[in-house]
Coordinates of C-alpha atoms and ligand atoms in Angstrom, one line a residue:
Chain A
M1 CA 103.7 106.2 51.2
T2 CA 100.9 103.9 50.5
T3 CA 99.2 102.0 53.3
A4 CA 101.0 98.9 52.0
E5 CA 104.3 100.7 52.3
I6 CA 103.6 101.9 55.8
R7 CA 102.8 98.3 56.7
E8 CA 106.1 97.1 55.3
E9 CA 107.9 99.8 57.3
I10 CA 106.2 98.7 60.5
I11 CA 107.1 95.0 59.8
D12 CA 110.7 96.1 59.2
I13 CA 110.8 98.0 62.6
L14 CA 109.2 95.0 64.3
E15 CA 111.8 92.7 62.8
N16 CA 114.5 94.8 64.5
I17 CA 112.7 94.9 67.8
A18 CA 111.7 91.3 68.0
P19 CA 114.2 89.4 65.9
D20 CA 113.1 86.1 67.3
E21 CA 109.5 86.4 66.3
D22 CA 108.1 85.0 63.1
L23 CA 106.1 87.9 61.5
G24 CA 105.0 85.9 58.4
G25 CA 101.7 84.9 59.9
L26 CA 100.9 88.2 61.6
K27 CA 97.2 88.9 61.6
D28 CA 96.5 92.6 61.0
D29 CA 93.3 92.8 63.0
V30 CA 94.5 91.1 66.1
S31 CA 96.5 93.0 68.7
F32 CA 100.3 92.8 68.6
R33 CA 100.3 91.8 72.2
E34 CA 98.2 88.7 71.6
Q35 CA 100.6 87.5 68.9
L36 CA 104.0 88.7 69.9
S37 CA 105.7 89.0 73.2
L38 CA 106.0 92.8 73.2
D39 CA 106.2 94.9 76.3
S40 CA 105.8 98.6 76.8
M41 CA 109.5 99.2 76.1
D42 CA 109.0 97.5 72.7
F43 CA 106.1 99.9 71.9
L44 CA 108.3 102.8 72.9
D45 CA 111.0 101.5 70.5
I46 CA 108.5 101.5 67.7
V47 CA 107.7 105.2 68.5
M48 CA 111.4 106.1 68.6
E49 CA 112.1 104.3 65.3
L50 CA 109.3 106.1 63.5
R51 CA 110.7 109.4 64.7
K52 CA 114.3 108.5 63.8
R53 CA 113.4 107.1 60.3
W54 CA 110.6 109.4 59.3
R55 CA 110.4 112.2 61.9
V56 CA 106.9 111.1 62.6
Q57 CA 105.8 112.0 66.1
V58 CA 103.5 109.8 68.1
P59 CA 102.6 111.5 71.4
E60 CA 102.1 109.4 74.5
E61 CA 98.3 109.9 74.5
D62 CA 98.2 108.3 71.0
Y63 CA 100.1 105.1 71.9
Q64 CA 96.8 103.2 72.1
N65 CA 96.6 103.5 68.4
L66 CA 99.5 101.2 68.0
R67 CA 97.5 98.2 69.2
S68 CA 97.3 96.2 66.0
M69 CA 98.7 96.5 62.5
T70 CA 95.4 97.8 61.2
S71 CA 95.0 100.5 63.8
T72 CA 98.7 101.5 63.5
V73 CA 98.5 101.9 59.7
T74 CA 95.2 103.8 60.0
Y75 CA 96.7 106.1 62.6
L76 CA 99.9 106.7 60.7
E77 CA 98.4 107.1 57.2
P78 CA 97.7 110.8 57.4
K79 CA 101.1 111.4 59.0
M80 CA 103.0 109.4 56.4
R81 CA 101.1 109.6 53.1
D82 CA 103.3 112.6 51.9
L83 CA 106.5 110.9 52.7
K84 CA 108.5 109.0 50.1
R85 CA 110.6 105.9 50.6
A86 CA 114.1 106.1 49.3
Chain B
M1 CA 145.6 125.6 90.8
S2 CA 143.0 122.9 90.8
K3 CA 142.3 121.1 87.6
D4 CA 139.6 122.4 85.3
F5 CA 137.3 119.4 84.8
L6 CA 135.3 121.4 82.3
A7 CA 138.3 122.3 80.1
G8 CA 137.2 122.2 76.4
C9 CA 133.4 122.2 77.2
R10 CA 131.3 124.1 74.8
D11 CA 129.0 126.9 76.0
Q12 CA 125.8 125.3 74.6
Y13 CA 124.5 121.8 74.1
D14 CA 121.3 120.3 73.0
V15 CA 121.0 118.3 76.2
V16 CA 122.8 118.6 79.6
I17 CA 122.4 115.5 81.8
I18 CA 123.0 115.9 85.5
G19 CA 124.3 112.6 87.0
S20 CA 125.7 109.4 85.7
G21 CA 123.5 106.8 87.3
L22 CA 122.2 104.1 85.0
A23 CA 119.3 106.3 84.0
G24 CA 121.6 109.3 83.2
L25 CA 124.1 107.1 81.3
T26 CA 121.4 105.5 79.2
A27 CA 119.6 108.7 78.4
A28 CA 123.0 110.2 77.4
N29 CA 123.8 107.3 75.1
T30 CA 120.4 107.2 73.5
L31 CA 120.3 110.9 72.8
A32 CA 123.8 111.0 71.5
K33 CA 123.0 108.1 69.1
A34 CA 120.0 110.1 68.0
G35 CA 122.4 112.8 66.9
H36 CA 122.0 115.4 69.6
S37 CA 125.0 117.1 71.4
V38 CA 125.1 115.8 74.9
L39 CA 127.0 116.9 78.0
L40 CA 127.0 114.5 81.0
L41 CA 128.0 116.0 84.3
E42 CA 128.9 113.8 87.3
H43 CA 130.0 115.2 90.7
H44 CA 131.8 112.0 91.7
Y45 CA 135.1 110.9 90.2
Q46 CA 133.5 107.7 88.9
L47 CA 130.6 107.1 86.6
G48 CA 127.7 104.8 87.5
G49 CA 126.0 106.4 90.5
M50 CA 124.8 103.6 92.7
A51 CA 126.0 101.1 90.1
T52 CA 129.5 101.4 91.5
W53 CA 132.5 99.6 93.0
F54 CA 135.6 100.4 95.0
K55 CA 139.0 98.9 95.2
R56 CA 141.1 98.0 98.2
Q57 CA 144.6 96.7 99.0
N58 CA 145.6 93.4 97.6
G59 CA 143.4 94.0 94.5
H60 CA 140.0 93.5 96.2
I61 CA 137.1 94.9 94.2
F62 CA 133.7 95.4 96.0
D63 CA 130.4 95.9 94.1
I64 CA 127.8 98.0 95.8
S65 CA 124.6 97.2 93.9
L66 CA 125.4 94.2 91.9
H67 CA 123.3 91.7 93.8
G68 CA 120.9 90.8 91.0
F69 CA 118.5 92.1 88.5
P70 CA 115.8 90.6 86.2
I71 CA 116.3 89.1 82.8
G72 CA 114.8 92.2 81.1
M73 CA 118.2 93.8 81.5
I74 CA 119.6 91.6 78.7
K75 CA 117.1 93.0 76.2
S76 CA 117.6 96.6 77.4
C77 CA 121.3 96.4 77.2
R78 CA 121.3 94.9 73.7
R79 CA 118.9 97.5 72.5
Y80 CA 120.2 100.6 74.2
W81 CA 123.9 99.6 74.8
T82 CA 125.9 96.9 73.1
D83 CA 125.8 93.2 72.3
E84 CA 129.0 92.8 74.4
I85 CA 127.3 94.2 77.4
A86 CA 124.1 92.2 76.9
E87 CA 126.1 89.0 76.5
S88 CA 128.0 89.5 79.8
I89 CA 124.7 89.0 81.7
V90 CA 124.6 85.6 83.4
Q91 CA 122.2 83.9 85.8
L92 CA 122.6 83.4 89.5
R93 CA 121.1 80.1 90.2
N94 CA 121.3 79.6 94.0
I95 CA 119.0 81.9 95.9
R96 CA 118.7 80.9 99.5
F97 CA 116.3 81.8 102.4
D98 CA 117.0 81.1 106.0
N99 CA 114.7 82.3 108.7
P100 CA 112.8 80.9 111.7
M101 CA 109.9 80.0 109.4
F102 CA 111.7 78.2 106.6
S103 CA 115.0 77.4 104.9
L104 CA 115.2 76.7 101.2
T105 CA 117.2 77.2 98.0
T106 CA 115.5 78.3 94.8
T107 CA 116.3 79.5 91.3
F108 CA 113.8 82.3 92.0
N109 CA 111.5 81.9 89.0
R110 CA 107.9 81.1 88.5
D111 CA 108.3 77.4 88.0
D112 CA 110.4 76.8 91.0
F113 CA 108.3 79.1 93.2
T114 CA 105.2 77.3 92.1
R115 CA 106.8 74.0 93.0
L116 CA 107.8 75.3 96.4
L117 CA 104.5 76.9 97.2
I118 CA 102.6 73.7 96.4
E119 CA 105.0 71.1 97.9
K120 CA 106.6 72.9 100.8
F121 CA 104.0 75.5 101.7
Q122 CA 101.0 73.3 100.8
V123 CA 99.2 76.1 98.9
P124 CA 96.7 74.7 96.3
G125 CA 98.0 74.9 92.8
E126 CA 95.1 76.9 91.4
R127 CA 95.7 79.6 94.0
V128 CA 99.4 79.8 93.1
T129 CA 98.6 80.1 89.4
A130 CA 95.9 82.8 90.1
F131 CA 98.4 84.8 92.2
F132 CA 101.1 84.7 89.5
D133 CA 98.7 85.7 86.8
A134 CA 97.3 88.5 88.9
A135 CA 100.8 89.8 89.6
R136 CA 101.9 89.5 86.0
G137 CA 98.7 91.1 84.7
M138 CA 99.3 94.3 86.7
N139 CA 100.1 97.4 84.8
F140 CA 100.6 100.9 85.4
Y141 CA 97.1 102.0 84.4
D142 CA 95.4 99.7 86.9
D143 CA 93.7 100.5 90.0
Q144 CA 96.3 101.8 92.4
Q145 CA 94.2 101.5 95.5
M146 CA 95.0 98.0 96.4
S147 CA 98.1 97.6 98.6
T148 CA 100.6 94.8 98.4
G149 CA 99.4 93.7 101.9
Q150 CA 95.9 93.4 100.6
L151 CA 97.0 91.5 97.5
F152 CA 98.6 88.9 99.8
E153 CA 95.6 88.8 102.1
K154 CA 93.4 88.1 99.1
F155 CA 95.5 85.1 97.9
F156 CA 97.2 83.8 101.0
P157 CA 95.2 84.9 104.0
G158 CA 97.0 84.5 107.3
R159 CA 100.0 82.9 105.6
E160 CA 102.9 85.0 107.0
D161 CA 105.4 82.4 105.8
V162 CA 104.2 82.7 102.2
I163 CA 104.2 86.4 102.4
R164 CA 107.7 86.4 103.7
L165 CA 108.9 84.2 100.8
L166 CA 107.2 86.5 98.3
M167 CA 107.9 89.8 99.8
E168 CA 111.3 89.8 101.6
P169 CA 113.4 89.8 98.5
I170 CA 111.4 92.6 96.9
T171 CA 111.7 94.7 100.0
Y172 CA 115.4 94.3 99.7
A173 CA 115.4 95.0 96.0
N174 CA 113.6 98.3 96.2
G175 CA 112.5 99.1 99.8
S176 CA 108.8 98.5 99.1
T177 CA 106.5 97.7 102.0
L178 CA 103.2 96.0 102.5
E179 CA 101.5 99.5 102.5
D180 CA 102.8 100.4 99.0
P181 CA 100.5 99.9 96.0
A182 CA 100.2 96.3 94.8
I183 CA 101.3 97.2 91.3
S184 CA 104.7 98.4 92.4
Y185 CA 105.2 94.9 93.9
G186 CA 103.5 93.0 91.1
I187 CA 105.6 94.5 88.3
V188 CA 109.0 94.1 90.0
F189 CA 108.2 90.6 91.3
S190 CA 106.9 89.4 87.9
N191 CA 110.1 90.8 86.3
F192 CA 112.2 88.6 88.5
M193 CA 109.9 85.6 88.3
S194 CA 110.0 85.4 84.6
K195 CA 113.5 83.8 84.5
G196 CA 115.2 84.4 87.8
V197 CA 118.1 86.6 89.0
F198 CA 120.9 87.8 86.8
T199 CA 124.3 89.4 87.3
F200 CA 127.0 91.1 85.2
E201 CA 130.0 89.0 84.6
G202 CA 133.2 91.0 85.1
G203 CA 131.6 93.2 87.8
T204 CA 130.3 96.8 87.8
D205 CA 133.6 98.3 86.9
R206 CA 133.6 96.3 83.6
L207 CA 130.0 97.3 82.9
V208 CA 130.7 101.0 83.4
T209 CA 134.0 100.9 81.4
L210 CA 132.1 99.3 78.5
M211 CA 129.3 101.9 78.8
K212 CA 131.9 104.7 78.9
A213 CA 133.6 103.5 75.7
E214 CA 130.2 103.3 73.9
M215 CA 129.2 106.8 75.0
L216 CA 132.5 108.2 73.8
K217 CA 132.1 106.5 70.5
N218 CA 128.6 108.1 70.2
G219 CA 130.0 111.5 71.0
V220 CA 128.8 112.1 74.6
D221 CA 130.9 114.8 76.3
L222 CA 131.6 113.2 79.7
R223 CA 132.7 115.1 82.7
I224 CA 133.5 113.8 86.2
R225 CA 134.0 115.9 89.3
S226 CA 131.5 118.3 87.9
E227 CA 128.8 119.1 90.4
V228 CA 125.8 121.1 89.1
Q229 CA 124.8 123.8 91.5
K230 CA 121.9 125.3 89.7
I231 CA 119.4 124.6 86.9
H232 CA 118.4 127.9 85.2
T233 CA 115.0 128.6 83.9
E234 CA 113.5 131.7 82.3
R235 CA 109.8 132.2 81.8
G236 CA 108.9 128.6 82.2
K237 CA 111.7 127.3 80.0
V238 CA 114.9 125.7 80.9
T239 CA 118.0 127.6 79.7
G240 CA 121.0 125.7 81.2
V241 CA 123.0 124.9 84.3
T242 CA 125.7 126.2 86.5
V243 CA 128.4 123.6 87.0
N244 CA 131.6 124.1 89.0
G245 CA 130.8 127.8 88.9
R246 CA 130.5 127.9 85.1
R247 CA 127.3 128.5 83.1
I248 CA 126.5 126.2 80.3
G249 CA 123.4 126.6 78.0
A250 CA 121.1 123.8 77.0
R251 CA 117.8 123.3 75.2
A252 CA 116.9 120.4 77.5
V253 CA 118.2 119.4 80.9
I254 CA 117.7 115.9 82.3
S255 CA 118.3 115.6 86.0
N256 CA 119.4 112.1 87.3
A257 CA 119.8 113.6 90.7
N258 CA 117.2 112.8 93.4
L259 CA 113.8 114.1 92.3
K260 CA 113.3 116.3 95.4
S261 CA 116.8 117.8 95.2
T262 CA 116.2 118.6 91.6
I263 CA 113.0 120.5 92.4
F264 CA 113.9 122.2 95.6
N265 CA 117.7 122.6 95.4
L266 CA 118.7 122.7 91.8
V267 CA 115.7 124.6 90.3
G268 CA 114.1 126.1 93.4
A269 CA 110.4 125.9 94.4
E270 CA 109.7 129.5 93.1
A271 CA 109.9 128.3 89.5
F272 CA 106.9 125.9 89.8
D273 CA 103.2 126.1 90.4
K274 CA 102.1 126.2 93.9
T275 CA 100.1 122.9 93.7
F276 CA 103.0 121.2 92.0
V277 CA 105.3 122.2 94.8
E278 CA 102.8 120.9 97.3
Q279 CA 102.6 117.6 95.5
A280 CA 106.4 117.4 95.3
Q281 CA 106.7 118.1 99.0
T282 CA 104.5 115.1 99.9
V283 CA 106.7 112.7 97.8
R284 CA 108.3 110.3 100.3
L285 CA 111.9 109.2 99.9
N286 CA 112.8 105.5 100.1
N287 CA 114.9 104.1 102.8
S288 CA 118.7 104.0 102.8
S289 CA 121.0 101.1 103.4
T290 CA 124.0 99.8 105.3
Q291 CA 126.5 97.4 103.9
V292 CA 129.4 95.4 105.2
Y293 CA 132.1 94.5 102.7
I294 CA 134.2 91.4 103.5
A295 CA 137.1 90.2 101.3
L296 CA 138.8 86.9 102.0
K297 CA 142.6 86.5 101.7
P298 CA 143.7 85.8 98.1
G299 CA 143.1 82.2 97.3
E300 CA 140.7 81.5 100.3
I301 CA 137.5 80.0 99.0
I302 CA 133.9 80.0 100.2
D303 CA 132.0 76.8 99.3
E304 CA 129.5 77.5 96.5
S305 CA 126.8 75.8 98.6
C306 CA 126.5 79.1 100.5
G307 CA 124.5 80.2 97.4
D308 CA 124.7 83.4 95.4
L309 CA 122.2 85.4 97.4
L310 CA 121.1 84.5 100.9
F311 CA 118.1 86.2 102.5
C312 CA 118.6 85.5 106.2
S313 CA 116.8 86.6 109.3
T314 CA 116.5 85.7 112.9
A315 CA 113.3 87.6 113.3
P316 CA 110.4 85.2 114.2
V317 CA 108.0 87.2 112.0
F318 CA 108.3 89.2 108.8
R319 CA 107.6 92.9 109.2
T320 CA 108.9 95.4 106.7
D321 CA 109.5 98.0 109.3
L322 CA 111.7 95.6 111.3
L323 CA 114.0 95.4 108.3
L324 CA 114.9 99.0 108.8
N325 CA 115.6 98.7 112.5
R326 CA 119.1 99.5 113.7
D327 CA 119.0 96.3 115.8
I328 CA 119.6 94.3 112.7
T329 CA 117.9 90.9 112.5
S330 CA 117.7 90.5 108.8
R331 CA 120.5 90.7 106.2
T332 CA 121.0 89.8 102.6
Y333 CA 124.4 88.3 101.8
S334 CA 125.8 88.4 98.3
F335 CA 128.5 85.8 97.9
Y336 CA 130.9 86.7 95.1
Y337 CA 132.9 83.7 93.9
P338 CA 135.9 83.9 91.6
R339 CA 133.6 83.5 88.6
T340 CA 132.2 87.0 89.2
R341 CA 135.4 88.3 87.7
P342 CA 136.7 85.5 85.5
G343 CA 140.4 85.0 86.1
S344 CA 140.2 86.3 89.7
D345 CA 141.0 84.1 92.7
R346 CA 138.9 86.2 95.1
C347 CA 135.8 85.4 97.2
L348 CA 134.0 88.3 98.8
V349 CA 130.8 88.8 100.8
V350 CA 128.7 91.9 100.8
S351 CA 126.0 92.0 103.5
S352 CA 123.2 94.5 102.9
T353 CA 120.4 95.8 105.2
N354 CA 117.8 98.4 104.7
A355 CA 118.3 101.3 107.1
N356 CA 116.9 104.6 108.3
Y357 CA 119.1 107.7 107.7
S358 CA 118.0 109.1 111.1
D359 CA 119.6 106.2 112.9
W360 CA 123.0 107.3 111.6
A361 CA 122.8 111.0 110.9
N362 CA 122.9 112.5 114.3
L363 CA 125.7 110.6 116.0
S364 CA 128.9 112.2 117.2
E365 CA 132.0 111.2 115.4
P366 CA 133.1 108.6 118.0
E367 CA 129.5 107.3 118.3
Y368 CA 129.4 107.0 114.5
E369 CA 132.7 105.1 114.3
A370 CA 131.6 102.8 117.2
S371 CA 128.3 102.1 115.6
K372 CA 130.0 101.2 112.3
Q373 CA 132.4 98.9 114.2
D374 CA 129.4 97.3 115.9
L375 CA 127.8 96.8 112.5
I376 CA 130.9 95.0 111.2
E377 CA 131.3 92.8 114.3
T378 CA 127.6 91.7 114.4
T379 CA 127.7 91.0 110.7
I380 CA 130.7 88.8 110.9
A381 CA 129.2 87.0 113.9
A382 CA 126.0 86.4 111.9
L383 CA 127.9 85.2 108.9
E384 CA 129.7 82.6 110.9
K385 CA 126.5 80.5 110.9
Y386 CA 127.0 80.0 107.2
V387 CA 130.8 80.3 106.8
P388 CA 132.1 79.0 110.1
D389 CA 135.8 79.8 109.6
V390 CA 135.2 83.2 107.9
R391 CA 136.9 85.2 110.7
I392 CA 140.3 83.8 110.1
K393 CA 140.0 84.0 106.3
I394 CA 139.2 87.8 106.2
D395 CA 141.7 90.0 104.6
H396 CA 139.7 93.3 104.6
V397 CA 136.4 94.5 106.0
E398 CA 134.6 97.8 106.2
A399 CA 131.2 99.2 106.3
S400 CA 129.0 101.9 104.7
T401 CA 126.1 103.7 106.2
P402 CA 123.3 106.0 105.0
K403 CA 125.8 108.8 105.4
T404 CA 128.2 107.1 103.0
F405 CA 125.4 106.8 100.3
E406 CA 124.5 110.4 100.8
H407 CA 128.1 111.5 100.4
Y408 CA 128.7 109.7 97.2
T409 CA 125.4 110.1 95.4
R410 CA 124.2 113.4 96.9
H411 CA 120.8 111.7 97.4
L412 CA 118.7 113.2 100.1
Y413 CA 119.0 111.1 103.3
G414 CA 121.1 108.6 101.4
A415 CA 117.9 107.2 99.8
S416 CA 118.9 103.9 98.1
F417 CA 115.9 103.5 95.9
G418 CA 114.8 107.0 95.0
T419 CA 111.3 107.9 96.0
K420 CA 108.1 106.1 96.8
F421 CA 105.3 105.5 94.3
E422 CA 104.0 109.1 94.1
G423 CA 107.4 110.3 92.9
L424 CA 106.8 108.9 89.4
G425 CA 103.9 111.2 88.7
V426 CA 105.8 114.2 89.9
S427 CA 108.9 113.2 87.9
R428 CA 106.8 112.8 84.7
A429 CA 105.0 116.2 85.3
L430 CA 108.2 118.2 85.4
P431 CA 108.3 119.1 81.7
E432 CA 104.7 120.4 82.0
Q433 CA 105.9 122.8 84.6
I434 CA 109.1 123.9 82.9
K435 CA 109.6 123.3 79.2
G436 CA 112.8 121.3 78.5
L437 CA 113.3 120.1 82.1
Y438 CA 113.2 116.4 82.8
H439 CA 113.9 114.0 85.5
A440 CA 115.2 110.4 85.0
G441 CA 116.2 108.3 87.9
S442 CA 114.8 106.0 90.6
V443 CA 111.3 107.0 91.3
G444 CA 108.1 105.1 92.2
I445 CA 109.8 101.8 92.9
I446 CA 108.9 100.5 89.4
M447 CA 111.5 102.8 87.7
S448 CA 114.1 101.7 90.2
G449 CA 116.8 99.2 90.3
W450 CA 119.3 98.7 87.4
L451 CA 116.6 97.6 85.0
G452 CA 114.1 100.3 86.0
A453 CA 116.8 103.0 85.8
V454 CA 118.0 102.0 82.4
N455 CA 114.5 101.9 81.0
Y456 CA 113.4 105.1 82.6
G457 CA 116.5 106.7 81.0
V458 CA 115.2 105.6 77.6
I459 CA 111.6 106.7 78.3
V460 CA 112.9 110.2 79.1
A461 CA 115.4 110.2 76.2
N462 CA 112.4 109.6 73.9
D463 CA 110.6 112.6 75.4
V464 CA 113.6 114.8 74.9
D465 CA 114.3 113.6 71.4
S466 CA 110.7 114.4 70.6
L467 CA 111.0 117.9 72.1
L468 CA 114.2 118.7 70.3
L469 CA 112.8 117.6 66.9
K470 CA 109.7 119.8 67.5
S471 CA 111.7 122.8 68.4
S472 CA 114.4 122.4 65.8
G473 CA 112.1 123.8 63.1
S474 CA 113.9 122.0 60.3
A475 CA 111.8 120.7 57.3
P476 CA 110.3 117.4 58.3
A477 CA 111.4 114.2 56.6
V478 CA 113.8 115.8 54.2
E479 CA 116.7 114.0 55.9
A480 CA 114.8 110.8 56.1
V481 CA 114.0 110.8 52.5
A482 CA 117.6 111.7 51.5
S483 CA 119.1 108.9 53.6
Ligands
FAD1 C1 123.0 99.1 98.6 C2 122.2 99.1 97.3 C3 122.1 97.9 96.7 C4 121.4 97.8 95.5 N1 121.3 96.6 94.9 C5 120.6 96.5 93.7 C6 120.6 95.3 93.0 O1 121.1 94.3 93.4 N2 119.9 95.2 91.8 C7 119.3 96.3 91.3 O2 118.8 96.2 90.2 N3 119.4 97.5 91.9 C8 120.0 97.6 93.1 N4 120.1 98.8 93.8 C9 119.4 100.0 93.2 C10 120.1 100.5 92.0 O3 121.5 100.6 92.2 C11 119.6 101.9 91.7 O4 118.2 101.9 91.7 C12 120.1 102.5 90.4 O5 121.4 102.2 90.2 C13 119.8 104.0 90.4 O6 120.2 104.6 89.2 P1 119.7 106.1 88.9 O7 120.0 106.3 87.5 O8 118.4 106.3 89.5 O9 120.7 107.0 89.7 P2 121.9 106.9 90.8 O10 122.6 105.7 90.7 O11 121.3 107.3 92.1 O12 122.8 108.1 90.3 C14 122.6 109.5 90.4 C15 123.8 110.2 90.0 O13 123.7 111.6 90.0 C16 124.8 112.2 90.6 N5 124.4 113.5 91.0 C17 123.5 113.8 92.0 N6 123.4 115.2 92.1 C18 124.3 115.7 91.3 C19 124.7 117.1 90.9 N7 124.1 118.1 91.5 N8 125.7 117.3 90.0 C20 126.3 116.2 89.4 N9 125.9 114.9 89.6 C21 125.0 114.7 90.6 C22 125.2 111.3 91.7 O14 126.6 111.4 92.0 C23 125.0 109.9 91.0 O15 126.1 109.5 90.3 C24 120.8 98.9 95.0 C25 121.0 100.2 95.6 C26 121.7 100.2 96.8 C27 121.9 101.6 97.4

C-alpha cells in the first residue's frame, strides 16, 4: 500500500467509527481529537479494525502514534507497505 | 441424575470466559465476532451478573441495577452489540434530591447543573465552568495524587451543600468516596454530565435476551449453571479451566469473576510473583448494597412527579461513610413507571443503599431475618414522605442484603462495584504474570457500572484478539488480501 492508500484506509475506518463527522476537511497535521469528537474507545476501535482488516498490530505503548493522520500514516507505513488492497 | 449443563461442549476453545456480567458478555460477543471460538461459563441460572432482574407473583419484574447510566452506553451498544439494543436506550429526565440542605429536580447534565449552581447555590459562573472543565479534562494518565475531596476543596471550599450535590449520586453509582483519586470521580461524573441519565426501555430482561440472541448468532457457546472451580496454568501460561468438575482447554481465559477471587481462589497465589501477590492483597474491595423491592398492585399508579431517581437523605451533613451505616439515613429510590416496560400497567419502587458486608454477615438466622424485616419497614416508612398512600397500594415487597449479592454473583463480600482504584492496575497486569490470563470486570471505579463494564470487556477482548493472532502463526495478511 502506498501512503495515500493507507490514508484512504484510515478515512474509511473513521467513517465507520464516527459516522456523524464530516471528514472532508480533515487536516492531516492537526490531532484527530482537536477536529473530531473521538474518545479513547474510538482509538481502540481504530486499532481493532486495523487488526481485523489487515492483521496489523498496534501495541498499547504505540497508541500515541495515532494522534494525527500524518503521524498515523508515518507509523503504519512500514507495517503496511507490503500489503495489497483487494 | 442431575442435568449436564456442559453437554456437547468441546474439549478446547480459543477463549473461555468465566462469568456473564456485562464485561464478560461483551468480551464474548466481540471475540466471537472476530472469529474465535468462545465458551462463556456462568454459575447462575441467568446471564447478566449484576445486570439482572427477578420475577414475582402477579407478573412483577424487578430490576437490580437499572437505575441509570451515561449516554456513552448508546455508542458502545451500537458498536459492540446491535442497533436494536442501542435504540432502546432512553433518557430519564427527572432526577431529584431531597435532604436537609436542599431539595431540587434536575435533568442531571452540565447545562442544568450550571444553572443550579449559579442560581440556587450562588456559585460564580467562572468557578462552575472551571470545575466542569477540570473534571472533563481528567484522564487516566493524570496525576493520581489529588483526592476527590481535595478537588472539591479547590473549587468549592467549605461548601458542603455543593459537594453533596456533586458527590452523592456518584457515591451511589460506584461507591466512591472523598478519599478516592479525583480522576475516578471526574471521569464518571463527566460521563453523566455530558447528557444526563439514561435507562434501557423494556428492562434488564429484554436487554439480556437481546444480547443472548446476538451472541448465539455470532457463535458463542453459552453455558449457565456452570461454576468454574479452577483456572489451570502451566509454566506461566494459562491452559484451561475446570468447570462443574470437567476440564476444558483454552488458549486464553478471561475472568469476569471478582479480581481477588480470580487471583487467590481460581488461580492460586502460588502461580504469581511475590510482589504481584502483595500488590493484589492490598487491593480494596468496594462496598456492597442493600435493596428493598416494592411492587404496587396491578393498575395502581405513582404520580410521575415523584421523579425517576430520588436521592434522599435525612442526614444533616453529607459524609460518605455515613452512607454505609446500618442506621440508614440516605436512600436512592428508583421509580419505575409503566413506560419502563411499554405495555405494562405496573409501578415499582426499588430503594438502594450502600452497605457494609460485615453488618450482615455475622448475624444468626433469626437476627438476619429480623434485620431484613426492619430494613423493609423503615424503607416503607421513609417512602411515605413521597408516596403517602404507598402502604395500602403494595402488592409485594422484599429485601436483598450484601449476603444476597454474594450468593448470586460470588463476589467477595458481596462487593457491588468491584474493587477500588488500585484494582485496575492489578487487573491489567495479570497477563504479564500468566500468559493468556485476563480479567475483565468492575475494577477501579472507572471500569465499573454498566458502561464501564461493557467498555472494559472490549478493551480486554482487544488484548485477547491480539494475543490469539500473534500465537496463531498463520501467514499475516493473506486472508485480508483474499477477502
Ligand atoms: C445494587 C446495585 C445497583 C447498581 N446500579 C447501577 C446503575 O444504576 N447503573 C450502572 O451503570 N451500574 C450499576 N451498578 C453496577 C453495575 O451493575 C456493575 O458495575 C456491572 O453490572 C458489573 O459488571 P461486571 O461485568 O463487572 O460483572 P458482574 O455483573 O459482577 O458479573 C460477574 C459474573 O461472574 C459470575 N461468576 C463469578 N464467579 C464465577 C465462577 N467461578 N464461575 C462462573 N461464573 C462466575 C457471576 O455469577 C456474575 O454473573 C449497580 C450495582 C449494584 C450491585
